Coordinates of C-alpha atoms and ligand atoms in Angstrom, one line a residue:
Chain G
X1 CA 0.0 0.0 0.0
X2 CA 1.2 3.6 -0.6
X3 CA 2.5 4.5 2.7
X4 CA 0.6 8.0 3.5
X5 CA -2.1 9.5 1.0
X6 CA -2.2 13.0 -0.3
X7 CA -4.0 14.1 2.7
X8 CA -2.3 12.7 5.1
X9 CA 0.8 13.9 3.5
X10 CA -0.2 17.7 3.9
X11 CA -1.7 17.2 7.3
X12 CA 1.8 15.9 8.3
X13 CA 3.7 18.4 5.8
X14 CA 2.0 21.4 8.1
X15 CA 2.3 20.2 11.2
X16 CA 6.3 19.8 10.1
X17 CA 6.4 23.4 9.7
X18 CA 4.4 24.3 12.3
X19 CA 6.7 22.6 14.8
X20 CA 9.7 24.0 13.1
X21 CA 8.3 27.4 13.1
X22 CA 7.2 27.7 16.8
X23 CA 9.8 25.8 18.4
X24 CA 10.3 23.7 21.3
X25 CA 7.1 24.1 23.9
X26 CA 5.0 23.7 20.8
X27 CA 6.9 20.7 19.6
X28 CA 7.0 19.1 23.4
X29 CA 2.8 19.5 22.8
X30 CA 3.0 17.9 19.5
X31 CA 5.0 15.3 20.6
X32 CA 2.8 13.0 23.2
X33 CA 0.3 12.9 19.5
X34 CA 1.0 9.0 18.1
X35 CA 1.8 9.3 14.5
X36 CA -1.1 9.1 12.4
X37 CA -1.6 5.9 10.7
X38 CA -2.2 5.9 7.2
X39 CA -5.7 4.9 6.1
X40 CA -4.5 1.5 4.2
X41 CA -2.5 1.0 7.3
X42 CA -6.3 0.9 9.3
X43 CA -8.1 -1.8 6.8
X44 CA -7.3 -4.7 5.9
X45 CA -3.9 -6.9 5.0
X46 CA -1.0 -4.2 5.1
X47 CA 2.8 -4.8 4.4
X48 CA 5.8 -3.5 2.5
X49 CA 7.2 -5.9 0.4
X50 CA 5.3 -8.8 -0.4
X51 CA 6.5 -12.1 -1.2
X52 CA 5.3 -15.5 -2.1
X53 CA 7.2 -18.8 -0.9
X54 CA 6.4 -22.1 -2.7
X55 CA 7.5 -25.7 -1.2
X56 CA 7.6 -27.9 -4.8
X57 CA 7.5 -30.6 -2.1
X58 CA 4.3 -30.0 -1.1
X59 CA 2.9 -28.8 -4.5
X60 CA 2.0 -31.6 -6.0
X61 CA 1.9 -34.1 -3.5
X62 CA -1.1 -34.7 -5.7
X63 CA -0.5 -35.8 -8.7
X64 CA -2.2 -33.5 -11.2
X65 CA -3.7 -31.0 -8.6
X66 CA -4.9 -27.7 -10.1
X67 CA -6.3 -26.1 -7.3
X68 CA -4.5 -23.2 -7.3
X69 CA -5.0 -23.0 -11.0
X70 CA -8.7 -23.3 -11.4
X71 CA -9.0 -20.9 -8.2
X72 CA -7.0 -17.9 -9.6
X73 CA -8.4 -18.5 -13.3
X74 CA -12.0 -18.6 -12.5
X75 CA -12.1 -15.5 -10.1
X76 CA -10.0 -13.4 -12.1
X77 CA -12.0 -14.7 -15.5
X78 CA -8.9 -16.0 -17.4
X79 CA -10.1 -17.5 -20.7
X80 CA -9.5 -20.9 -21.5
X81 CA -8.1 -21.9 -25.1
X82 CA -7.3 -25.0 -26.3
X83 CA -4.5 -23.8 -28.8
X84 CA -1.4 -23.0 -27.0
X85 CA -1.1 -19.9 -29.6
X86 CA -4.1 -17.9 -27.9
X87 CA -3.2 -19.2 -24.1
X88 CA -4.2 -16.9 -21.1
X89 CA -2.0 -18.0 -18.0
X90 CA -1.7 -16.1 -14.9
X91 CA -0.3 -19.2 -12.6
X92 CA 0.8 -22.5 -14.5
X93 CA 3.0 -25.5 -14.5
X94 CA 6.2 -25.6 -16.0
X95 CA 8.9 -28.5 -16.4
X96 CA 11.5 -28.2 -13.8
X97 CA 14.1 -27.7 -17.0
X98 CA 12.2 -24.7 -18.2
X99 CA 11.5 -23.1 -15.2
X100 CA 15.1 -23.2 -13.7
X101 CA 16.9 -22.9 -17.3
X102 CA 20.1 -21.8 -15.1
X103 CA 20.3 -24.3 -12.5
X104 CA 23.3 -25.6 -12.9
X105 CA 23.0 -28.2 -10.0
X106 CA 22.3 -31.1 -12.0
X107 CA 21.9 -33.4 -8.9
X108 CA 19.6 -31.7 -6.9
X109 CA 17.0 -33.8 -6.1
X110 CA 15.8 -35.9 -8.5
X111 CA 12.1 -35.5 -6.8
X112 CA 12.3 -31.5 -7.4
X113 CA 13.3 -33.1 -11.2
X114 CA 10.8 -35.1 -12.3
X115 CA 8.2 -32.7 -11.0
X116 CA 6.8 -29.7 -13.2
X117 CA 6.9 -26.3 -11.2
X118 CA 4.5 -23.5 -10.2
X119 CA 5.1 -20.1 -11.9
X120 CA 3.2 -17.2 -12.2
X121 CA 4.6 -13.4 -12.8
X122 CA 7.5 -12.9 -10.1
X123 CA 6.7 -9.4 -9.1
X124 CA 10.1 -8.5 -9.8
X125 CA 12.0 -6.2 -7.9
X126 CA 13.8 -4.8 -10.7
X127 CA 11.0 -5.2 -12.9
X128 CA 11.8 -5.0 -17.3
X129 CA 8.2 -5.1 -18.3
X130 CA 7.6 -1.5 -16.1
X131 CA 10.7 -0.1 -17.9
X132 CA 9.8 -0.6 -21.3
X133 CA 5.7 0.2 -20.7
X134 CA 5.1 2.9 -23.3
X135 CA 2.1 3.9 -21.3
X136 CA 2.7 3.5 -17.4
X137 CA -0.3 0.3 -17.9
X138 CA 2.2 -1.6 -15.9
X139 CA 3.7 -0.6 -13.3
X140 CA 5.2 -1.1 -9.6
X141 CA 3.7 -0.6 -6.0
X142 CA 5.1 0.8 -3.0
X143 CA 4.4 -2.6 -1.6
X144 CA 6.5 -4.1 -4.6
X145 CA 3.1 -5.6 -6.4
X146 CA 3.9 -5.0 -10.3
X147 CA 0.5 -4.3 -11.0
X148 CA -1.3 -3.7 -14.1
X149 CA -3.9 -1.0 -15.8
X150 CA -6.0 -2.6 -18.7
X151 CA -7.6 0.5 -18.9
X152 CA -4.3 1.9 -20.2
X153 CA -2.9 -1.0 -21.8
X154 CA -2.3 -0.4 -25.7
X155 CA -1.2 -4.0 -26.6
X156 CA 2.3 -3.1 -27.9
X157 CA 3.9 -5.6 -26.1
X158 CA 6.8 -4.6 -25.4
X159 CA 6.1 -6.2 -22.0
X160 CA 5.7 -9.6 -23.5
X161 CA 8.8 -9.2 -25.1
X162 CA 10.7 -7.7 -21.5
X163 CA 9.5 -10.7 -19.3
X164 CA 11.9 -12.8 -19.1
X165 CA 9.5 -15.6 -17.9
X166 CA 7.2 -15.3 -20.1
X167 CA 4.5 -14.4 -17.2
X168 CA 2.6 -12.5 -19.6
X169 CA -0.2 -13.2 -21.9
X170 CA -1.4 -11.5 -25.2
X171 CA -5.2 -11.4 -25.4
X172 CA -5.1 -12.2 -29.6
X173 CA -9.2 -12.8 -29.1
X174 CA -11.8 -11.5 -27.5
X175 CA -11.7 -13.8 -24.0
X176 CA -15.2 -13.5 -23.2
X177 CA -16.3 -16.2 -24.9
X178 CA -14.1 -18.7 -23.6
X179 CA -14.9 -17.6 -20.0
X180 CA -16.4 -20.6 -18.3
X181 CA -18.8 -19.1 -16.1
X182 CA -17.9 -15.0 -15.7
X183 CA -17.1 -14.0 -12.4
X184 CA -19.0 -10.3 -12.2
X185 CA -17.1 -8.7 -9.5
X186 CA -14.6 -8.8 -11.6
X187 CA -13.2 -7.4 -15.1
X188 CA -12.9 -9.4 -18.3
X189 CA -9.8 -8.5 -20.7
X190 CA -10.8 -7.0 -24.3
X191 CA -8.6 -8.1 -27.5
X192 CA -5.5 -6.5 -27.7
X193 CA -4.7 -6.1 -23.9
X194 CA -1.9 -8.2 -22.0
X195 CA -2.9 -9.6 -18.7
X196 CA -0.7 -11.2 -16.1
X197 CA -0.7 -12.3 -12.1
X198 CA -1.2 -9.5 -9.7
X199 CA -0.7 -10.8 -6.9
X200 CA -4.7 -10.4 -6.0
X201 CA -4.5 -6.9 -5.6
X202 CA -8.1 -6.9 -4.9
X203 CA -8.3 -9.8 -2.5
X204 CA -5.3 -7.9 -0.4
X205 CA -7.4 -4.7 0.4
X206 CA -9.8 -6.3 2.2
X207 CA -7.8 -8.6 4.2
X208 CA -8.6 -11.7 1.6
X209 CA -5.2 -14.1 1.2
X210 CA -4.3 -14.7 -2.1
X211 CA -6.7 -16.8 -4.3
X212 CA -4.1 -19.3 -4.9
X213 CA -2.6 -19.6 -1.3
X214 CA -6.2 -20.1 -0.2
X215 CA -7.0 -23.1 -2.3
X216 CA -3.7 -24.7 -2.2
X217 CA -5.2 -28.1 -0.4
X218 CA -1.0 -28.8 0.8
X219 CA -0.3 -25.5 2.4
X220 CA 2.5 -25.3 -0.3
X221 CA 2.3 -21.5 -0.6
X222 CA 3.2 -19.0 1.8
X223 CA 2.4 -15.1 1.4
X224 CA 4.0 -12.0 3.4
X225 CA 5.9 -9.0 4.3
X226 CA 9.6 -9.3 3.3
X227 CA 10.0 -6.3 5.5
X228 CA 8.2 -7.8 9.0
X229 CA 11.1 -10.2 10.6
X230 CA 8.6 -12.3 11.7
X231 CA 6.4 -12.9 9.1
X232 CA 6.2 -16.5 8.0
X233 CA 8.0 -15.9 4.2
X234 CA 11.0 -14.4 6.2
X235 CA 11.0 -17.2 8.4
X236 CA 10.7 -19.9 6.1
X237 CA 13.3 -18.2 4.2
X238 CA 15.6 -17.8 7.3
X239 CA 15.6 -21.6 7.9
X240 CA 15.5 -23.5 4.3
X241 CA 17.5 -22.5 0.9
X242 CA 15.6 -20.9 -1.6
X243 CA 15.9 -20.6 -5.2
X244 CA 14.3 -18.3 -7.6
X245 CA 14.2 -18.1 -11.4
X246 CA 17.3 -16.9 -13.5
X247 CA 18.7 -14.3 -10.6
X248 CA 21.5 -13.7 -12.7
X249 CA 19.2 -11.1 -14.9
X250 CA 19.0 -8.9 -11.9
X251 CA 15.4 -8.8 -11.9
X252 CA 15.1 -9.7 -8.2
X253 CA 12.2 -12.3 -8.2
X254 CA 10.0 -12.2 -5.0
X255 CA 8.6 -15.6 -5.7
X256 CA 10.9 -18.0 -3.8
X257 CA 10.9 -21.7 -4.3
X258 CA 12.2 -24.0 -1.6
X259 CA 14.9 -26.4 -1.9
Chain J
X1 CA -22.7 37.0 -63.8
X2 CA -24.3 34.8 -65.8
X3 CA -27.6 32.6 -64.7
X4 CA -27.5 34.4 -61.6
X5 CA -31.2 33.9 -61.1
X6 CA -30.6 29.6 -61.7
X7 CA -27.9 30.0 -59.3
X8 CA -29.6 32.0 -56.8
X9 CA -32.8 30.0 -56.8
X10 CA -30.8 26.9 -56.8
X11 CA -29.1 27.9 -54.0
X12 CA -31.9 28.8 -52.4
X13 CA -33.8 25.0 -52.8
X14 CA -30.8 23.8 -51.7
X15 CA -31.0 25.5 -48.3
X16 CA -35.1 24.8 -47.9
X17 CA -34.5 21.2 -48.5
X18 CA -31.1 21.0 -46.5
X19 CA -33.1 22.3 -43.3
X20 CA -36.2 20.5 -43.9
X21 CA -36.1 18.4 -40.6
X22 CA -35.7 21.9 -38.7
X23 CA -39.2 22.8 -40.7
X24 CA -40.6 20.1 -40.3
X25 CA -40.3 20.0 -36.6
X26 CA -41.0 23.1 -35.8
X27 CA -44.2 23.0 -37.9
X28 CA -45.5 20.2 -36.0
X29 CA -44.6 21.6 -32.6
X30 CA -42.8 18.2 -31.6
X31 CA -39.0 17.8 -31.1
X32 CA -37.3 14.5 -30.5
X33 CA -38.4 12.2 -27.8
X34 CA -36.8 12.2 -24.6
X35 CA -35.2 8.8 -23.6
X36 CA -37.5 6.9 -21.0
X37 CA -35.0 6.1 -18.4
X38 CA -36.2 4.0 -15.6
X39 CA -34.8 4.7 -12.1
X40 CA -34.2 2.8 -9.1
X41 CA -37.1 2.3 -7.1
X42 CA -35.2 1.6 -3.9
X43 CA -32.7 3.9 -3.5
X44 CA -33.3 7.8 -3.7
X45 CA -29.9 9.3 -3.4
X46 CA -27.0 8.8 -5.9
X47 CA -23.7 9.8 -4.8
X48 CA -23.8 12.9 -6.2
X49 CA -26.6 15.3 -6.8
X50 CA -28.7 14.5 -9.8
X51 CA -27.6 17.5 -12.2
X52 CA -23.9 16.5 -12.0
X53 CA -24.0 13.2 -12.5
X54 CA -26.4 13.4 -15.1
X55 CA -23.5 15.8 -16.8
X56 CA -20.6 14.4 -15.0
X57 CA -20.6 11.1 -14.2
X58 CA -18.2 9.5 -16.7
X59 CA -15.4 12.1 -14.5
X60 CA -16.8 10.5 -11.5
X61 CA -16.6 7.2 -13.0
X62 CA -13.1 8.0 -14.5
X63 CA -11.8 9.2 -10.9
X64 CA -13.1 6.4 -9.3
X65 CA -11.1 4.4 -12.1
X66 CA -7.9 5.7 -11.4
X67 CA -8.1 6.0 -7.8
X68 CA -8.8 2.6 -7.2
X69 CA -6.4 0.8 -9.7
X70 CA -3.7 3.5 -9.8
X71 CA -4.1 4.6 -6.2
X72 CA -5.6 2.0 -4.4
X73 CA -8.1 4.0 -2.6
X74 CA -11.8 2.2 -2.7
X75 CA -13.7 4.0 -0.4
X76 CA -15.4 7.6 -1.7
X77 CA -17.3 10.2 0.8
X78 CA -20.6 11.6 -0.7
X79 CA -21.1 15.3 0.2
X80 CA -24.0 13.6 2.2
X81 CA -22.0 12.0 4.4
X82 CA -21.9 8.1 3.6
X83 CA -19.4 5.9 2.3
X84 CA -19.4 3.9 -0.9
X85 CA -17.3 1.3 -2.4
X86 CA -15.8 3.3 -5.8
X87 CA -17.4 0.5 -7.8
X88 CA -19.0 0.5 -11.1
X89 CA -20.5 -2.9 -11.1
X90 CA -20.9 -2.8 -7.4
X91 CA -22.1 0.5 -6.6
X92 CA -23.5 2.3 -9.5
X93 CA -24.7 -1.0 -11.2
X94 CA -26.1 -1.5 -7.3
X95 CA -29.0 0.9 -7.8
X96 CA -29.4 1.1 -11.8
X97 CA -29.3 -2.6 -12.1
X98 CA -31.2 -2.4 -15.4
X99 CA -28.6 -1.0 -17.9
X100 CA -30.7 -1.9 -20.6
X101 CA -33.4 0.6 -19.5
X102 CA -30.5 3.0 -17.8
X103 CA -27.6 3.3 -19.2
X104 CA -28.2 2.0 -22.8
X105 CA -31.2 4.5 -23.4
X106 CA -29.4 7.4 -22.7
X107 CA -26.4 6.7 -24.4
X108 CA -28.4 5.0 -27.6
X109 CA -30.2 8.6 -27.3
X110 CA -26.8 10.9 -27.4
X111 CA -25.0 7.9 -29.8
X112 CA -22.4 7.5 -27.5
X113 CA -20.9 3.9 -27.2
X114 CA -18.8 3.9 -23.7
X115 CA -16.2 0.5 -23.8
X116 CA -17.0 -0.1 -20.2
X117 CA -18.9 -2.8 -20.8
X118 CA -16.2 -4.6 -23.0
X119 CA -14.6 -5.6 -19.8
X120 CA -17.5 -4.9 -16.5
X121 CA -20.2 -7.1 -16.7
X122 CA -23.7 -5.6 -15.9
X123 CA -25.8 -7.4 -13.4
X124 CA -28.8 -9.0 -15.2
X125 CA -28.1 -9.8 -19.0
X126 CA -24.7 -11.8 -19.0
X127 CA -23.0 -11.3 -21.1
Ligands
SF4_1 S1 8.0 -11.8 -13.9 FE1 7.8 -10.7 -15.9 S2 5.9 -9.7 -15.8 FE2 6.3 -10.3 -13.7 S3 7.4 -8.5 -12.8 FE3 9.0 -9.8 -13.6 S4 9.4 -9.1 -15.7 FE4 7.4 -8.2 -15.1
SF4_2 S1 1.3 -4.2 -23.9 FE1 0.3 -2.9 -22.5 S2 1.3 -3.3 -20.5 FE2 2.6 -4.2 -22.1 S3 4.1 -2.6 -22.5 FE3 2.5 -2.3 -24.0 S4 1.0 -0.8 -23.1 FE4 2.4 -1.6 -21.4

């Protein structure tokens, strides 16, 4: 969430200068006043950097499982083409090989091997598709969600061409008809408008956890604040090794995969 | 100049016919029909007075657009006092849950074609 709005800003901004202008006693007054929280800091799920954490042990203990699939598709109304041309994907499976190009390790577990791999859009730190977005349709949070503006989105795809991970699709069609069952509290795409993960955006402001953590039927997926010690990605980071896809681009991934 | 009488009168038609419709209209004392918008039955207040969001509500809407995706603010403050979600389909689409008999009659009526609807889904007719 952005930190402080536009109001709170200038309340703060004048009381600065008030303080500075009037000196000690007034500032001795002032001080005893808690800081002001923010009004995103008052509702609903609140952090600074967030973070998912996947164990590809526990995902797909179940052979096949899609839950976290069918969860994210069908509330965020992700078409569904058989063609792999025309694909919409927001969270999918991809073989081990594919997904970790780079990992050089070749006798890491032969379970992790074997086993195709969650991926979605990494939220990158250092995110490529923001650089190159003509239009400012894609862009990063405060809270490090690289989010996206379909209102604003042109098609160019220059984003498509950026991602190295290939996290984001190209609506070639017009989706609404291969939308199972439309799910009205939310948007459909149009032709011509790219579409990726975003980290449930919507779900986060009022407290919901992310569609695909929810469903998850292992617990495989973890969600939190990078910046809060104590949260459970930091702590699950703190005690296993983590991996995440091609670091050596400098994107900075925030989806972290468990070893 | 030659013709100038052919020309003149000629130009002259041209004009009578042109603004027939005007003539014609006035003539009959009728002008075009107003479009028969049905209103909510329920709910009274909007979140704005009546004259500006019958002249302004695609700002409002357009606000409330980028406020919630682009600043992630979802809550709006009516001069009256009370909260609302900034929601198209949720709010506005609340109330005026016929957008057949709303929206679409007003805007057939001004020949406007808004792409909101390319991507929000009204409540009754699907899709
Ligand atoms: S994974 Fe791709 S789409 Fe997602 S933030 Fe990184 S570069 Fe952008
Ligand atoms: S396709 Fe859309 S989101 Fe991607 S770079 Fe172009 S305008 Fe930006």
């Amino acid at each position: 969430m952005s930190g402080i709005d536009r109001r709170n800003f200038i309340k703060i901004a004048g009381l600065t200068t008030i303080i500075g202008l009037s000196g000690k006693p007034l500032a001795d007054a002032f001080a005893s006043q808690p800081a002001q929280a923010s009004a995103a800091e008052k509702e609903g799920h609140v952090g600074k950097r967030w973070a998912l954490v996947i164990d590809p042990k526990k995902c797909l203990e179940k052979e096949g499982c899609r839950a976290c699939i069918d969860a994210c598709h069908r509330i965020h109304n992700v078409p569904q083409f058989d063609n792999r041309k025309d694909e919409i994907k927001w969270i999918w499976k991809e073989e081990y090989e594919k997904a970790f190009l780079d990992q050089e390790n070749e006798f890491i577990e032969d379970s992790l091997k074997e086993k195709p791999v969650l991926v979605l859009c990494n939220h990158c730190d250092n995110p490529p598709c923001v650089r190159v977005c003509p239009t400012q349709a894609t862009w990063k949070r405060q809270d490090g969600i690289v989010m996206m503006d379909w209102h604003r989105c042109i098609g160019c795809r220059y984003c498509v061409a950026a991602c190295p991970y290939g996290s984001r699709s190209f609506n070639w069609r017009d989706p609404r008809p291969f939308i199972k069952e439309i799910d009205k509290d939310f948007p459909t795409r149009t032709r011509g408008v790219v579409e990726k993960c975003t980290f449930c955006n919507e779900r986060l402001a009022k407290g919901l956890p992310l569609a695909c953590v929810e469903a998850c039927p292992e617990k495989a997926m973890a969600f939190g604040d990078l910046e809060d010690p104590e949260s459970e990605v930091r702590q699950l980071l703190r005690n296993r090794f983590a991996i995440r896809r091609k670091p050596y681009l400098g994107t900075q991934p925030v989806v972290f995969y468990l070893v | 100049m030659y013709d100038a009488g052919k020309i003149i009168t000629g130009l002259i038609l041209f004009l009578v016919l042109f603004t027939t419709p005007i003539w014609v209209n006035l003539a009959s004392g009728t002008s075009a029909e107003r479009p028969d918008i049905k209103l909510p039955v329920d709910e009274k207040q909007c979140v704005a007075a009546t004259e500006y969001m019958k002249a302004s509500h695609m700002d409002l809407i357009y606000e409330w657009r980028d406020q919630v995706v682009r600043e992630e603010l979802r809550a709006y403050h009516s001069l009256s006092g009370k909260e609302y979600e900034m929601s198209l389909t949720k709010t506005c689409l609340g109330c005026h849950s016929n957008k057949a008999e709303f929206c679409d009659r007003c805007h057939n009526y001004v020949a406007v074609s808004p792409y909101c609807w390319d991507c929000h889904t009204e409540p009754k007719e699907g899709i």
